[in-house]
Amino acid sequence: MKPFVLKETNWKTVKDQKFELAVLPWGATEAHNYHLPYATDDIMVQKIAEESAQSAWDKGAKVIVLPSIPFGVNTGQLDIRLNINLNPSTQFAILNDIIDVLNRHEIYKFMIMNGHGGNDFKQIIRELGFRYPKMFICSCNWFQSFKGSDFFENSGDHADEMETSIMLHVAPELVLPLSEAGNGDCKKFKIKAFREKWAWTERKWTRITRDTGIGDPSKATPEKGEKCFHEIVNKVSKLMIELSDADINDMYE
Ligand SMILES: [Zn+2]
């Protein structure tokens, strides 16, 4: 029973506990090449949030991890069997309701821990910040907290060497043998500006990849996953501590 994980703790503990920062892990339910489970993003973001909160809590941070949201924005993948799409407007409604509760209970710092590339909370945070002026609302993408080439040989976007390695570390029982995986080959945009990423449009997933993966997972190992996982937890726990200690009326220097 961890006092910083809401789904495990109880009212006896929570009713008198002061929390500074609430963290909401947000995943997705989608195919991850042939070898990783649909819940890959959700499993990873929960593990990272809880492990980071453990380390932050041990150093005095008053953080509470909320139950994760298992569905993400998958509008470009609706032709992939049982990929579950949650529209951005639904995400707005969910966040509005959660923030309303936090605001009532005077937990004014809130971080969305995002684990899925299709989720993008910036504009939602702008609008909710405007609606709840007492709240400090932020998000982080754990998958951008480190340099992939420090840990992995092959880069990728989805069900790649990085995700496969981390899953082999945190939930190996849910990973099929790598011999079952596709090679994660993907097509690129013909138009240069999209390849350079200064112009953007959504990718039609099944037109760019055959196995739903983007990035070759064949060199994944649990050892690489463990190293990277610890680096991520290090970074995220520091962020949680800094947010817990921060004065939200004095954020700039
Ligand atoms: Zn993923």
CSV table of N, CA and C in Angstrom, one decimal, residues 69-149:
chain,number,residue,atom,x,y,z
A,69,ILE,N,-5.4,7.1,-17.2
A,69,ILE,CA,-6.4,7.0,-18.2
A,69,ILE,C,-5.9,6.1,-19.3
A,70,PRO,N,-6.5,5.0,-19.6
A,70,PRO,CA,-6.0,4.0,-20.5
A,70,PRO,C,-6.1,4.3,-22.0
A,71,PHE,N,-7.0,5.2,-22.3
A,71,PHE,CA,-7.2,5.5,-23.8
A,71,PHE,C,-6.7,6.8,-24.2
A,72,GLY,N,-6.1,6.9,-25.4
A,72,GLY,CA,-5.5,8.1,-25.9
A,72,GLY,C,-6.1,8.5,-27.2
A,73,VAL,N,-5.5,9.6,-27.8
A,73,VAL,CA,-6.0,10.0,-29.1
A,73,VAL,C,-5.4,9.1,-30.2
A,74,ASN,N,-6.2,8.4,-30.9
A,74,ASN,CA,-5.8,7.5,-31.9
A,74,ASN,C,-6.6,7.7,-33.2
A,75,THR,N,-6.8,8.9,-33.5
A,75,THR,CA,-7.7,9.3,-34.7
A,75,THR,C,-7.1,8.8,-36.0
A,76,GLY,N,-5.8,8.7,-36.1
A,76,GLY,CA,-5.1,8.2,-37.3
A,76,GLY,C,-5.0,6.7,-37.5
A,77,GLN,N,-5.6,6.0,-36.5
A,77,GLN,CA,-5.4,4.5,-36.5
A,77,GLN,C,-6.7,3.8,-36.4
A,78,LEU,N,-7.8,4.4,-36.8
A,78,LEU,CA,-9.1,3.8,-36.5
A,78,LEU,C,-9.4,2.5,-37.4
A,79,ASP,N,-8.5,2.3,-38.4
A,79,ASP,CA,-8.7,1.1,-39.2
A,79,ASP,C,-7.8,-0.1,-38.6
A,80,ILE,N,-7.2,0.2,-37.5
A,80,ILE,CA,-6.4,-0.9,-36.8
A,80,ILE,C,-7.4,-1.5,-35.7
A,81,ARG,N,-7.6,-2.8,-35.8
A,81,ARG,CA,-8.6,-3.5,-35.0
A,81,ARG,C,-8.4,-3.2,-33.5
A,82,LEU,N,-9.5,-2.7,-32.9
A,82,LEU,CA,-9.6,-2.4,-31.5
A,82,LEU,C,-8.6,-1.4,-30.9
A,83,ASN,N,-8.0,-0.6,-31.8
A,83,ASN,CA,-7.4,0.6,-31.3
A,83,ASN,C,-8.5,1.5,-30.8
A,84,ILE,N,-8.4,2.0,-29.6
A,84,ILE,CA,-9.5,2.8,-29.0
A,84,ILE,C,-9.2,4.2,-29.0
A,85,ASN,N,-10.0,5.0,-29.7
A,85,ASN,CA,-9.7,6.4,-29.8
A,85,ASN,C,-10.5,7.2,-28.8
A,86,LEU,N,-9.8,8.2,-28.1
A,86,LEU,CA,-10.5,9.2,-27.3
A,86,LEU,C,-10.2,10.5,-27.9
A,87,ASN,N,-11.3,11.2,-28.3
A,87,ASN,CA,-11.0,12.5,-29.0
A,87,ASN,C,-10.5,13.6,-28.0
A,88,PRO,N,-9.7,14.5,-28.6
A,88,PRO,CA,-9.2,15.6,-27.7
A,88,PRO,C,-10.3,16.3,-26.9
A,89,SER,N,-11.5,16.5,-27.5
A,89,SER,CA,-12.5,17.2,-26.8
A,89,SER,C,-13.0,16.3,-25.6
A,90,THR,N,-12.9,15.0,-25.7
A,90,THR,CA,-13.2,14.1,-24.5
A,90,THR,C,-12.1,14.3,-23.5
A,91,GLN,N,-10.9,14.4,-23.9
A,91,GLN,CA,-9.8,14.6,-23.0
A,91,GLN,C,-10.0,15.9,-22.2
A,92,PHE,N,-10.4,16.9,-22.9
A,92,PHE,CA,-10.7,18.2,-22.3
A,92,PHE,C,-11.7,18.0,-21.2
A,93,ALA,N,-12.8,17.3,-21.5
A,93,ALA,CA,-13.9,17.1,-20.5
A,93,ALA,C,-13.4,16.3,-19.3
A,94,ILE,N,-12.6,15.3,-19.5
A,94,ILE,CA,-12.1,14.5,-18.4
A,94,ILE,C,-11.2,15.3,-17.5
A,95,LEU,N,-10.3,16.1,-18.2
A,95,LEU,CA,-9.4,16.9,-17.4
A,95,LEU,C,-10.1,18.0,-16.6
A,96,ASN,N,-11.1,18.6,-17.2
A,96,ASN,CA,-11.9,19.6,-16.6
A,96,ASN,C,-12.5,19.0,-15.3
A,97,ASP,N,-13.1,17.8,-15.3
A,97,ASP,CA,-13.7,17.2,-14.2
A,97,ASP,C,-12.7,16.9,-13.1
A,98,ILE,N,-11.5,16.4,-13.5
A,98,ILE,CA,-10.5,16.0,-12.5
A,98,ILE,C,-9.9,17.3,-11.8
A,99,ILE,N,-9.7,18.3,-12.6
A,99,ILE,CA,-9.1,19.6,-12.1
A,99,ILE,C,-10.2,20.2,-11.2
A,100,ASP,N,-11.4,20.1,-11.5
A,100,ASP,CA,-12.5,20.7,-10.6
A,100,ASP,C,-12.4,20.1,-9.2
A,101,VAL,N,-12.1,18.8,-9.2
A,101,VAL,CA,-12.0,18.1,-7.9
A,101,VAL,C,-10.8,18.5,-7.1
A,102,LEU,N,-9.6,18.6,-7.8
A,102,LEU,CA,-8.4,19.0,-7.2
A,102,LEU,C,-8.5,20.4,-6.6
A,103,ASN,N,-9.1,21.3,-7.4
A,103,ASN,CA,-9.3,22.7,-7.1
A,103,ASN,C,-10.1,22.8,-5.8
A,104,ARG,N,-11.2,22.0,-5.7
A,104,ARG,CA,-12.0,22.0,-4.5
A,104,ARG,C,-11.3,21.5,-3.3
A,105,HIS,N,-10.3,20.6,-3.5
A,105,HIS,CA,-9.6,20.0,-2.3
A,105,HIS,C,-8.2,20.7,-2.2
A,106,GLU,N,-8.1,21.8,-2.8
A,106,GLU,CA,-6.9,22.7,-2.6
A,106,GLU,C,-5.6,22.0,-2.9
A,107,ILE,N,-5.6,21.1,-3.9
A,107,ILE,CA,-4.4,20.6,-4.5
A,107,ILE,C,-4.2,21.4,-5.8
A,108,TYR,N,-3.3,22.4,-5.7
A,108,TYR,CA,-3.3,23.4,-6.8
A,108,TYR,C,-2.2,23.1,-7.9
A,109,LYS,N,-1.4,22.0,-7.7
A,109,LYS,CA,-0.4,21.7,-8.7
A,109,LYS,C,-0.8,20.4,-9.3
A,110,PHE,N,-0.8,20.4,-10.6
A,110,PHE,CA,-1.3,19.2,-11.4
A,110,PHE,C,-0.4,18.9,-12.6
A,111,MET,N,0.0,17.7,-12.7
A,111,MET,CA,0.8,17.3,-13.9
A,111,MET,C,0.2,16.1,-14.6
A,112,ILE,N,0.0,16.3,-15.9
A,112,ILE,CA,-0.3,15.1,-16.7
A,112,ILE,C,1.0,14.5,-17.2
A,113,MET,N,1.1,13.2,-16.9
A,113,MET,CA,2.3,12.4,-17.3
A,113,MET,C,1.9,11.7,-18.6
A,114,ASN,N,2.3,12.2,-19.7
A,114,ASN,CA,1.9,11.6,-20.9
A,114,ASN,C,2.8,10.4,-21.4
A,115,GLY,N,2.2,9.4,-21.9
A,115,GLY,CA,2.9,8.2,-22.4
A,115,GLY,C,2.6,7.9,-23.8
A,116,HIS,N,2.0,8.8,-24.5
A,116,HIS,CA,1.5,8.4,-25.9
A,116,HIS,C,1.7,9.6,-26.9
A,117,GLY,N,2.4,9.4,-28.0
A,117,GLY,CA,2.7,10.4,-28.9
A,117,GLY,C,1.5,11.2,-29.5
A,118,GLY,N,0.3,10.5,-29.6
A,118,GLY,CA,-0.9,11.1,-30.2
A,118,GLY,C,-1.6,12.0,-29.2
A,119,ASN,N,-1.2,12.0,-27.9
A,119,ASN,CA,-1.8,12.9,-26.9
A,119,ASN,C,-1.0,14.2,-26.9
A,120,ASP,N,-1.7,15.3,-26.9
A,120,ASP,CA,-1.1,16.6,-26.9
A,120,ASP,C,-1.9,17.5,-26.1
A,121,PHE,N,-1.4,17.9,-24.9
A,121,PHE,CA,-2.2,18.6,-23.9
A,121,PHE,C,-2.0,20.1,-23.9
A,122,LYS,N,-1.1,20.6,-24.7
A,122,LYS,CA,-0.8,22.0,-24.6
A,122,LYS,C,-2.0,23.0,-24.6
A,123,GLN,N,-2.8,22.8,-25.7
A,123,GLN,CA,-3.9,23.8,-25.9
A,123,GLN,C,-5.0,23.6,-24.8
A,124,ILE,N,-5.1,22.3,-24.4
A,124,ILE,CA,-6.1,22.0,-23.3
A,124,ILE,C,-5.7,22.7,-22.0
A,125,ILE,N,-4.3,22.6,-21.7
A,125,ILE,CA,-3.8,23.3,-20.5
A,125,ILE,C,-4.0,24.8,-20.6
A,126,ARG,N,-3.8,25.4,-21.7
A,126,ARG,CA,-4.0,26.8,-21.8
A,126,ARG,C,-5.5,27.2,-21.4
A,127,GLU,N,-6.4,26.4,-22.0
A,127,GLU,CA,-7.8,26.7,-21.8
A,127,GLU,C,-8.2,26.4,-20.3
A,128,LEU,N,-7.7,25.3,-19.8
A,128,LEU,CA,-8.1,25.0,-18.4
A,128,LEU,C,-7.4,25.9,-17.4
A,129,GLY,N,-6.2,26.4,-17.7
A,129,GLY,CA,-5.6,27.3,-16.8
A,129,GLY,C,-6.3,28.7,-16.8
A,130,PHE,N,-6.9,29.0,-17.9
A,130,PHE,CA,-7.7,30.2,-17.9
A,130,PHE,C,-9.0,30.0,-17.1
A,131,ARG,N,-9.6,28.8,-17.1
A,131,ARG,CA,-10.8,28.5,-16.4
A,131,ARG,C,-10.6,28.4,-14.9
A,132,TYR,N,-9.4,27.8,-14.5
A,132,TYR,CA,-9.1,27.6,-13.1
A,132,TYR,C,-7.8,28.4,-12.7
A,133,PRO,N,-8.0,29.7,-12.4
A,133,PRO,CA,-6.8,30.5,-12.3
A,133,PRO,C,-5.9,30.2,-11.0
A,134,LYS,N,-6.5,29.5,-10.1
A,134,LYS,CA,-5.7,29.1,-8.9
A,134,LYS,C,-4.7,27.9,-9.2
A,135,MET,N,-5.1,27.2,-10.3
A,135,MET,CA,-4.4,25.9,-10.6
A,135,MET,C,-3.1,26.2,-11.3
A,136,PHE,N,-2.0,25.4,-11.0
A,136,PHE,CA,-0.9,25.3,-11.9
A,136,PHE,C,-0.9,24.0,-12.6
A,137,ILE,N,-1.1,24.0,-13.9
A,137,ILE,CA,-1.3,22.8,-14.7
A,137,ILE,C,-0.1,22.6,-15.7
A,138,CYS,N,0.4,21.4,-15.7
A,138,CYS,CA,1.5,21.2,-16.7
A,138,CYS,C,1.4,19.8,-17.2
A,139,SER,N,2.2,19.5,-18.2
A,139,SER,CA,2.3,18.1,-18.7
A,139,SER,C,3.8,17.8,-18.9
A,140,CYS,N,4.1,16.5,-18.9
A,140,CYS,CA,5.4,16.1,-19.4
A,140,CYS,C,5.3,14.8,-20.2
A,141,ASN,N,6.2,14.7,-21.2
A,141,ASN,CA,6.3,13.5,-22.0
A,141,ASN,C,7.5,12.8,-21.6
A,142,TRP,N,7.4,11.6,-20.9
A,142,TRP,CA,8.5,10.9,-20.3
A,142,TRP,C,9.5,10.5,-21.5
A,143,PHE,N,8.9,10.2,-22.6
A,143,PHE,CA,9.7,9.7,-23.7
A,143,PHE,C,10.6,10.7,-24.4
A,144,GLN,N,10.5,12.0,-23.9
A,144,GLN,CA,11.4,13.0,-24.4
A,144,GLN,C,12.4,13.4,-23.4
A,145,SER,N,12.5,12.7,-22.2
A,145,SER,CA,13.3,13.1,-21.1
A,145,SER,C,14.7,12.6,-21.2
A,146,PHE,N,15.1,11.9,-22.3
A,146,PHE,CA,16.4,11.4,-22.4
A,146,PHE,C,16.8,11.3,-23.9
A,147,LYS,N,18.1,11.1,-24.2
A,147,LYS,CA,18.5,11.0,-25.6
A,147,LYS,C,18.5,9.5,-25.9
A,148,GLY,N,17.7,9.1,-26.9
A,148,GLY,CA,17.5,7.7,-27.3
A,148,GLY,C,18.8,7.0,-27.6
A,149,SER,N,19.7,7.8,-28.3
A,149,SER,CA,21.0,7.2,-28.8
A,149,SER,C,21.9,6.9,-27.7
